[in-house]
């Protein structure tokens, strides 16, 4: 039997809408050219539906024009430090405090500048702005007198290139770092104008502490009615379900938990309908699982030495009865190196590397919501139980297969 044309068109429309939404969640800034050009065209084609969904369910504004599509995402948890901006080179080092400051200063300089700018000229402007006494009082210094300062500036520029704010015309950043040349860029002003994702301009913020300033940046209108408060909770919970690996009930306020308990089916169904994420509901919380394993910036398990070490540490922590000291984990990795070192990189087997391996593994596990930590110990969170290996079951030839035994949260 042939499928009716209307049904085919509806299926195509739903598939395009889902692909555009998923790409915007993964890459909130899409350009008309580049590696996401096809997805940009889908986002532009379905801009009206996407804009309505994101506004109603998350409070995120979607702006689409002929050059770019910008989903102005704000996180559900403002204090989560586990997903930093990273250098776009192979090392993918997380941005330091100074790099974040340089990024802001660079954006301010580009906003005031012309349609083209040389890296040396941009650096001179940043040096002038960094001399502000208010920045100096916070311990930020930037005078381009050391190689590490030039490396920081190059990392910031590479991020702006990746975002599409800058387009390289001539030259290379490595030549600038070594002092052997300069680089010329076109400034994509429409992309630059769409970068800021806040409800208020930063210059209007008066709070003293960082946490309070972040809260003011994304604060909504006064919540002076039950309808507005419920809308704010719906948006906040949807943002967390979309962005966070796990939403634990213990992390919610009583009001949020009550709302989620009543509206869980509605919230998760709306997310599934648009994105294809599937709700995994447990006694401790909810995780929106991606069957396509695509909507994540941190994977578990992952190939390579660090992925293997992370999985082995996860199994060790899942079997623990309480907090595990960092020193104990370092000793455990040293033991694991003697057992599995033949499969690891040469550098990972060197003496003293266990501390760095533990830090990298815990960074991944923390980002995935599987553990929490303090300077001395690691605390297991319920979702880590999926990585606990049960007892080995030996069966006789010809007997019925036994499914793998893994501990699971209740």
mmCIF file of N, CA and C in Angstrom, residues 14 25 123 178 185 218 229 254 308 352 381:
data_model
loop_
_atom_site.group_PDB
_atom_site.id
_atom_site.type_symbol
_atom_site.label_atom_id
_atom_site.label_comp_id
_atom_site.label_asym_id
_atom_site.label_seq_id
_atom_site.Cartn_x
_atom_site.Cartn_y
_atom_site.Cartn_z
ATOM 1 N N UNK A 14 8.128 16.869 10.501
ATOM 2 C CA UNK A 14 8.525 16.543 11.878
ATOM 3 C C UNK A 14 10.011 16.229 11.959
ATOM 4 N N UNK A 25 20.101 23.100 20.033
ATOM 5 C CA UNK A 25 20.452 22.761 21.414
ATOM 6 C C UNK A 25 21.948 22.467 21.542
ATOM 7 N N UNK A 123 44.911 43.395 19.987
ATOM 8 C CA UNK A 123 45.695 43.204 21.204
ATOM 9 C C UNK A 123 46.002 44.529 21.880
ATOM 10 N N UNK A 178 54.462 33.741 18.034
ATOM 11 C CA UNK A 178 55.925 33.671 17.985
ATOM 12 C C UNK A 178 56.563 35.008 17.625
ATOM 13 N N UNK A 185 41.493 40.033 10.046
ATOM 14 C CA UNK A 185 40.184 39.392 10.138
ATOM 15 C C UNK A 185 39.093 40.314 9.609
ATOM 16 N N UNK A 218 19.812 37.120 34.084
ATOM 17 C CA UNK A 218 18.795 36.262 33.473
ATOM 18 C C UNK A 218 17.450 36.359 34.173
ATOM 19 N N UNK A 229 4.566 32.434 38.308
ATOM 20 C CA UNK A 229 5.469 31.562 39.055
ATOM 21 C C UNK A 229 5.486 30.156 38.462
ATOM 22 N N UNK A 254 11.242 22.765 47.227
ATOM 23 C CA UNK A 254 9.975 22.067 47.470
ATOM 24 C C UNK A 254 8.935 22.436 46.413
ATOM 25 N N UNK A 308 39.005 4.919 29.239
ATOM 26 C CA UNK A 308 39.125 3.650 29.946
ATOM 27 C C UNK A 308 39.340 3.883 31.440
ATOM 28 N N UNK A 352 53.663 9.015 38.777
ATOM 29 C CA UNK A 352 53.097 10.300 39.164
ATOM 30 C C UNK A 352 51.922 10.766 38.330
ATOM 31 N N UNK A 381 26.954 9.872 43.390
ATOM 32 C CA UNK A 381 25.567 10.246 43.192
ATOM 33 C C UNK A 381 24.811 9.055 42.589
#
